[in-house]
Amino acid sequence: MANLAASKLRAQLADPDSIIVCPVVQDGLSALVCLQQGFNNLYMTGAGTAMSLLGMPDLGLTTADDMVRNASMIASIDRTAPVIADADIGFPSWSPAQHTERYVLGGVAGLYIEDQVATKRCGYLLGKEIVDIDTFVSRIRAAAAARDSLSSNIVIIARTDSLQPLSSDEAVRRLQAAVIAVADVKQIVEVMKPTLCLLNMVAGGVAPLINSTEAHALGFKIVIWPYFATTAAAYLAYQPKVAKELQATGAIAERRDRPDGIAVVGVQELFELCGLSEYTAFDEDMGSTAFSDGV
């Protein structure tokens, strides 16, 4: 079940002189705007899906159906444009194999699976809990087996959130194990060579922002910009302008650096908009320590 979009994505990954810049979209409108602005690839955000579909922060509240339905809808807008979609952990109610099959049938070009526990949270929040390495590798192996059983060319990306709760050494160990389990792995370019790597650029996040030229020079193969469409959705009239900016320059200036005054908000502000503080307070009132490390 090879599809044109996945074939295009694989061709881009194989081209040593190209870098893939993915605007991160959460719904049909943001996807359409980016396609109209000339982007060749899209990335469906799990956090943005939670915010746009449920009006809630990304705390593992979306279901497999929510994610598959949204990813398939976005992929259907232009079947020739590769869409990489967040697949979280493969979901407790659906095995990673079944989840991969549904993404394949939806026309998604690539997906990534992470190593958090079932009660996962957005990777930008602290206090994440991680499964053991064997469980993580089994998820990747199951997704790859499903891909192969369908003769699909969908790209599987392994993601680890172990850097913050564990260590950089453990993050590398997990990604190397995922390589053995037949994944196209995300993270740490120099250590992971010759495996292709993806860079995650978040306005207001911990990592400094760089443009696509700089990312390519560092050796990254894909650059995604989470929340840019989600933040622009709060200022819908500005979204085409922000999309043009990313397309033209390979980066989006943060609010403090913007001469035009467009309020491109950061990830923490987005979570607060969706009630993160209230959810955290409720969690503490119920006697849980899930957010004891902060957010």
CSV table of C-alpha atoms in Angstrom, one decimal:
chain,number,residue,atom,x,y,z
A,1,MET,CA,0.0,0.0,0.0
A,2,ALA,CA,2.7,2.5,-1.1
A,3,ASN,CA,1.4,6.1,-1.4
A,4,LEU,CA,2.8,9.0,-3.3
A,5,ALA,CA,3.2,11.2,-0.3
A,6,ALA,CA,5.3,8.7,1.6
A,7,SER,CA,7.4,8.1,-1.5
A,8,LYS,CA,8.0,11.8,-1.7
A,9,LEU,CA,9.0,12.0,1.9
A,10,ARG,CA,11.5,9.1,1.5
A,11,ALA,CA,13.0,10.8,-1.6
A,12,GLN,CA,13.4,14.0,0.4
A,13,LEU,CA,15.1,12.1,3.2
A,14,ALA,CA,17.5,10.4,0.7
A,15,ASP,CA,18.5,13.7,-0.8
A,16,PRO,CA,21.8,14.8,0.9
A,17,ASP,CA,21.4,18.4,-0.3
A,18,SER,CA,17.9,19.1,1.0
A,19,ILE,CA,16.3,19.9,4.4
A,20,ILE,CA,12.6,19.3,5.1
A,21,VAL,CA,10.8,22.2,6.8
A,22,CYS,CA,7.4,21.3,8.2
A,23,PRO,CA,5.0,23.8,9.5
A,24,VAL,CA,3.0,22.2,12.3
A,25,VAL,CA,-0.7,22.3,11.7
A,26,GLN,CA,-3.7,21.3,13.9
A,27,ASP,CA,-6.7,21.4,11.6
A,28,GLY,CA,-7.8,21.6,8.0
A,29,LEU,CA,-7.7,25.4,7.8
A,30,SER,CA,-4.1,25.7,9.1
A,31,ALA,CA,-3.1,22.9,6.7
A,32,LEU,CA,-4.7,24.6,3.7
A,33,VAL,CA,-3.1,27.9,4.5
A,34,CYS,CA,0.3,26.3,4.6
A,35,LEU,CA,-0.2,24.4,1.4
A,36,GLN,CA,-1.4,27.6,-0.3
A,37,GLN,CA,1.8,29.3,0.8
A,38,GLY,CA,3.9,26.7,-1.0
A,39,PHE,CA,4.9,24.3,1.8
A,40,ASN,CA,5.7,20.8,0.5
A,41,ASN,CA,5.3,19.0,3.8
A,42,LEU,CA,3.1,19.2,6.8
A,43,TYR,CA,3.3,18.0,10.4
A,44,MET,CA,0.2,17.2,12.5
A,45,THR,CA,0.7,18.2,16.1
A,46,GLY,CA,-0.7,16.0,18.9
A,47,ALA,CA,-0.8,19.0,21.4
A,48,GLY,CA,-2.5,21.2,18.8
A,49,THR,CA,-5.0,18.4,18.1
A,50,ALA,CA,-5.9,18.3,21.8
A,51,MET,CA,-6.2,22.1,21.9
A,52,SER,CA,-8.2,22.5,18.7
A,53,LEU,CA,-10.5,19.4,19.0
A,54,LEU,CA,-11.0,19.3,22.8
A,55,GLY,CA,-10.0,22.8,24.0
A,56,MET,CA,-7.7,21.0,26.5
A,57,PRO,CA,-3.9,20.9,27.1
A,58,ASP,CA,-1.9,17.9,25.9
A,59,LEU,CA,-2.1,15.6,28.9
A,60,GLY,CA,-3.0,12.3,27.2
A,61,LEU,CA,-6.7,13.2,26.9
A,62,THR,CA,-6.9,12.6,23.1
A,63,THR,CA,-8.0,9.2,21.9
A,64,ALA,CA,-6.7,7.1,19.1
A,65,ASP,CA,-9.8,8.0,17.1
A,66,ASP,CA,-9.1,11.7,17.6
A,67,MET,CA,-5.6,11.4,16.3
A,68,VAL,CA,-6.3,9.1,13.4
A,69,ARG,CA,-9.3,11.1,12.3
A,70,ASN,CA,-7.4,14.4,12.3
A,71,ALA,CA,-4.3,13.0,10.7
A,72,SER,CA,-6.3,11.4,7.9
A,73,MET,CA,-8.3,14.5,7.3
A,74,ILE,CA,-5.2,16.7,7.0
A,75,ALA,CA,-3.6,14.1,4.7
A,76,SER,CA,-6.7,14.1,2.5
A,77,ILE,CA,-6.4,17.8,1.6
A,78,ASP,CA,-3.5,17.1,-0.8
A,79,ARG,CA,-2.6,13.5,-1.3
A,80,THR,CA,0.7,14.5,-2.9
A,81,ALA,CA,1.9,16.5,0.1
A,82,PRO,CA,3.6,14.4,2.8
A,83,VAL,CA,2.0,14.6,6.3
A,84,ILE,CA,4.0,13.5,9.3
A,85,ALA,CA,1.7,12.8,12.2
A,86,ASP,CA,2.1,12.5,15.9
A,87,ALA,CA,1.0,9.0,17.1
A,88,ASP,CA,1.8,9.5,20.8
A,89,ILE,CA,2.6,6.1,22.3
A,90,GLY,CA,0.5,4.1,19.9
A,91,PHE,CA,-2.3,4.4,22.5
A,92,PRO,CA,-3.3,2.0,25.3
A,93,SER,CA,-6.6,1.0,23.5
A,94,TRP,CA,-4.8,0.4,20.2
A,95,SER,CA,-1.6,-1.4,19.8
A,96,PRO,CA,1.1,0.5,17.8
A,97,ALA,CA,0.6,-2.0,15.0
A,98,GLN,CA,-3.1,-1.3,14.7
A,99,HIS,CA,-2.5,2.4,15.0
A,100,THR,CA,0.1,2.3,12.3
A,101,GLU,CA,-2.4,0.4,10.0
A,102,ARG,CA,-5.0,3.2,10.5
A,103,TYR,CA,-2.4,5.9,9.7
A,104,VAL,CA,-1.4,4.0,6.6
A,105,LEU,CA,-5.1,3.7,5.5
A,106,GLY,CA,-5.5,7.4,6.1
A,107,GLY,CA,-2.7,8.3,3.7
A,108,VAL,CA,-0.3,9.6,6.3
A,109,ALA,CA,3.3,9.7,5.0
A,110,GLY,CA,5.1,9.4,8.4
A,111,LEU,CA,4.4,8.9,12.1
A,112,TYR,CA,6.3,9.0,15.3
A,113,ILE,CA,5.9,6.9,18.4
A,114,GLU,CA,7.3,7.9,21.8
A,115,ASP,CA,8.4,6.2,25.0
A,116,GLN,CA,6.2,7.8,27.7
A,117,VAL,CA,3.7,5.8,29.8
A,118,ALA,CA,0.0,5.7,28.9
A,119,THR,CA,-0.8,8.7,31.0
A,120,LYS,CA,1.5,10.8,28.8
A,121,ARG,CA,1.9,14.5,28.6
A,122,CYS,CA,3.3,17.0,26.1
A,123,GLY,CA,7.0,16.7,25.7
A,124,TYR,CA,7.5,20.3,26.6
A,125,LEU,CA,6.2,19.7,30.1
A,126,LEU,CA,8.2,18.5,33.0
A,127,GLY,CA,7.5,15.4,35.1
A,128,LYS,CA,7.2,12.9,32.2
A,129,GLU,CA,7.2,9.2,33.1
A,130,ILE,CA,9.1,6.8,30.7
A,131,VAL,CA,8.5,3.1,30.0
A,132,ASP,CA,11.4,0.7,30.1
A,133,ILE,CA,13.5,0.4,26.9
A,134,ASP,CA,12.1,-3.0,26.0
A,135,THR,CA,8.6,-1.7,25.9
A,136,PHE,CA,9.7,1.3,23.8
A,137,VAL,CA,11.5,-0.9,21.3
A,138,SER,CA,8.5,-3.3,21.1
A,139,ARG,CA,6.3,-0.3,20.1
A,140,ILE,CA,8.6,0.6,17.3
A,141,ARG,CA,9.0,-3.0,16.2
A,142,ALA,CA,5.2,-3.5,16.2
A,143,ALA,CA,4.7,-0.4,14.1
A,144,ALA,CA,7.4,-1.5,11.6
A,145,ALA,CA,5.8,-5.0,11.4
A,146,ALA,CA,2.4,-3.4,10.6
A,147,ARG,CA,4.0,-1.3,7.9
A,148,ASP,CA,5.7,-4.3,6.4
A,149,SER,CA,2.5,-6.4,6.5
A,150,LEU,CA,0.7,-3.8,4.4
A,151,SER,CA,3.6,-3.4,2.0
A,152,SER,CA,3.5,0.3,3.0
A,153,ASN,CA,6.2,2.8,2.6
A,154,ILE,CA,5.1,5.0,5.6
A,155,VAL,CA,8.1,6.4,7.5
A,156,ILE,CA,8.3,5.5,11.2
A,157,ILE,CA,10.1,7.9,13.5
A,158,ALA,CA,11.1,6.9,17.0
A,159,ARG,CA,11.0,9.7,19.7
A,160,THR,CA,12.3,9.5,23.2
A,161,ASP,CA,11.3,11.8,26.0
A,162,SER,CA,13.9,10.3,28.4
A,163,LEU,CA,16.4,13.2,28.2
A,164,GLN,CA,14.7,15.3,31.0
A,165,PRO,CA,13.6,12.6,33.4
A,166,LEU,CA,16.6,10.3,32.9
A,167,SER,CA,19.8,11.4,31.0
A,168,SER,CA,21.3,12.2,27.6
A,169,ASP,CA,23.1,8.8,27.7
A,170,GLU,CA,19.8,7.0,28.2
A,171,ALA,CA,18.2,9.0,25.4
A,172,VAL,CA,21.0,8.0,23.0
A,173,ARG,CA,20.8,4.3,24.1
A,174,ARG,CA,17.1,4.3,23.5
A,175,LEU,CA,17.4,5.8,20.0
A,176,GLN,CA,20.1,3.4,19.1
A,177,ALA,CA,17.9,0.5,20.2
A,178,ALA,CA,15.1,1.9,18.1
A,179,VAL,CA,17.4,2.0,15.0
A,180,ILE,CA,17.9,-1.7,15.5
A,181,ALA,CA,14.1,-2.0,15.6
A,182,VAL,CA,14.0,-0.4,12.1
A,183,ALA,CA,13.0,3.1,12.8
A,184,ASP,CA,14.0,6.5,11.3
A,185,VAL,CA,15.1,8.1,14.5
A,186,LYS,CA,14.9,11.7,15.9
A,187,GLN,CA,17.6,13.3,18.0
A,188,ILE,CA,21.3,14.1,18.5
A,189,VAL,CA,22.8,14.4,15.0
A,190,GLU,CA,26.4,13.7,15.6
A,191,VAL,CA,25.9,10.7,17.8
A,192,MET,CA,23.2,9.2,15.6
A,193,LYS,CA,24.9,9.5,12.3
A,194,PRO,CA,24.2,8.1,9.7
A,195,THR,CA,20.6,8.0,11.0
A,196,LEU,CA,18.6,11.0,9.8
A,197,CYS,CA,17.5,13.4,12.5
A,198,LEU,CA,14.6,15.9,13.1
A,199,LEU,CA,14.8,19.2,14.9
A,200,ASN,CA,11.9,20.5,16.9
A,201,MET,CA,11.7,24.4,17.1
A,202,VAL,CA,9.3,25.8,19.7
A,203,ALA,CA,8.9,29.5,20.3
A,204,GLY,CA,9.1,30.1,24.0
A,205,GLY,CA,10.7,26.7,24.6
A,206,VAL,CA,14.1,25.8,26.1
A,207,ALA,CA,16.1,25.3,22.9
A,208,PRO,CA,17.3,28.4,21.0
A,209,LEU,CA,15.6,29.0,17.7
A,210,ILE,CA,17.5,28.6,14.5
A,211,ASN,CA,16.5,28.9,10.8
A,212,SER,CA,16.4,26.1,8.3
A,213,THR,CA,19.8,27.0,6.8
A,214,GLU,CA,21.5,26.8,10.2
A,215,ALA,CA,19.7,23.5,11.0
A,216,HIS,CA,20.9,22.0,7.7
A,217,ALA,CA,24.4,23.1,8.4
A,218,LEU,CA,24.2,21.2,11.8
A,219,GLY,CA,23.1,18.1,9.9
A,220,PHE,CA,19.4,17.9,10.6
A,221,LYS,CA,17.2,16.5,7.9
A,222,ILE,CA,13.7,17.7,9.0
A,223,VAL,CA,12.8,20.9,10.9
A,224,ILE,CA,9.3,21.2,12.4
A,225,TRP,CA,7.8,24.3,14.0
A,226,PRO,CA,5.1,23.2,16.6
A,227,TYR,CA,2.4,25.6,17.7
A,228,PHE,CA,3.1,28.2,14.9
A,229,ALA,CA,-0.4,27.5,13.4
A,230,THR,CA,-2.0,27.1,16.8
A,231,THR,CA,-0.7,30.4,18.1
A,232,ALA,CA,-1.6,32.1,14.8
A,233,ALA,CA,-5.1,30.6,15.1
A,234,ALA,CA,-5.6,33.0,18.1
A,235,TYR,CA,-4.8,35.8,15.7
A,236,LEU,CA,-6.3,34.3,12.5
A,237,ALA,CA,-5.9,37.3,10.3
A,238,TYR,CA,-2.1,37.1,10.8
A,239,GLN,CA,-1.7,33.4,10.0
A,240,PRO,CA,-0.9,33.8,6.2
A,241,LYS,CA,1.7,36.4,7.0
A,242,VAL,CA,3.4,34.2,9.6
A,243,ALA,CA,3.3,31.3,7.1
A,244,LYS,CA,4.9,33.4,4.5
A,245,GLU,CA,7.6,34.4,7.0
A,246,LEU,CA,8.5,30.7,7.7
A,247,GLN,CA,8.4,29.9,4.0
A,248,ALA,CA,10.6,32.8,3.0
A,249,THR,CA,13.1,32.8,5.9
A,250,GLY,CA,13.1,29.3,7.3
A,251,ALA,CA,12.3,30.6,10.8
A,252,ILE,CA,9.6,32.5,12.8
A,253,ALA,CA,10.7,35.4,15.0
A,254,GLU,CA,9.6,35.3,18.6
A,255,ARG,CA,7.3,38.1,19.8
A,256,ARG,CA,10.1,40.0,21.5
A,257,ASP,CA,11.9,40.2,18.2
A,258,ARG,CA,9.0,41.1,16.0
A,259,PRO,CA,9.0,44.6,14.5
A,260,ASP,CA,5.5,44.1,13.2
A,261,GLY,CA,4.1,43.5,16.7
A,262,ILE,CA,2.3,40.2,15.8
A,263,ALA,CA,1.7,38.4,19.1
A,264,VAL,CA,3.2,35.0,18.3
A,265,VAL,CA,2.8,33.5,21.7
A,266,GLY,CA,5.0,30.8,23.2
A,267,VAL,CA,4.1,27.2,24.2
A,268,GLN,CA,3.6,28.0,27.9
A,269,GLU,CA,1.1,30.7,27.1
A,270,LEU,CA,-0.8,28.3,24.9
A,271,PHE,CA,-1.1,25.7,27.6
A,272,GLU,CA,-2.3,28.4,30.1
A,273,LEU,CA,-4.9,29.5,27.6
A,274,CYS,CA,-6.2,25.9,27.6
A,275,GLY,CA,-6.4,25.7,31.4
A,276,LEU,CA,-3.1,24.1,32.3
A,277,SER,CA,-3.0,25.8,35.8
A,278,GLU,CA,-6.5,24.7,36.6
A,279,TYR,CA,-5.8,21.1,35.6
A,280,THR,CA,-2.6,21.1,37.6
A,281,ALA,CA,-4.4,22.5,40.7
A,282,PHE,CA,-7.1,19.9,40.4
A,283,ASP,CA,-4.5,17.1,40.1
A,284,GLU,CA,-2.9,18.3,43.3
A,285,ASP,CA,-6.2,18.7,45.1
A,286,MET,CA,-6.9,15.0,44.3
A,287,GLY,CA,-3.7,14.0,46.0
A,288,SER,CA,-1.6,13.3,42.8
A,289,THR,CA,2.0,14.2,42.5
A,290,ALA,CA,2.1,13.9,38.7
A,291,PHE,CA,3.0,17.6,38.4
A,292,SER,CA,5.2,17.9,41.4
A,293,ASP,CA,8.2,18.7,39.3
A,294,GLY,CA,6.4,21.7,37.7
A,295,VAL,CA,5.3,22.3,34.2
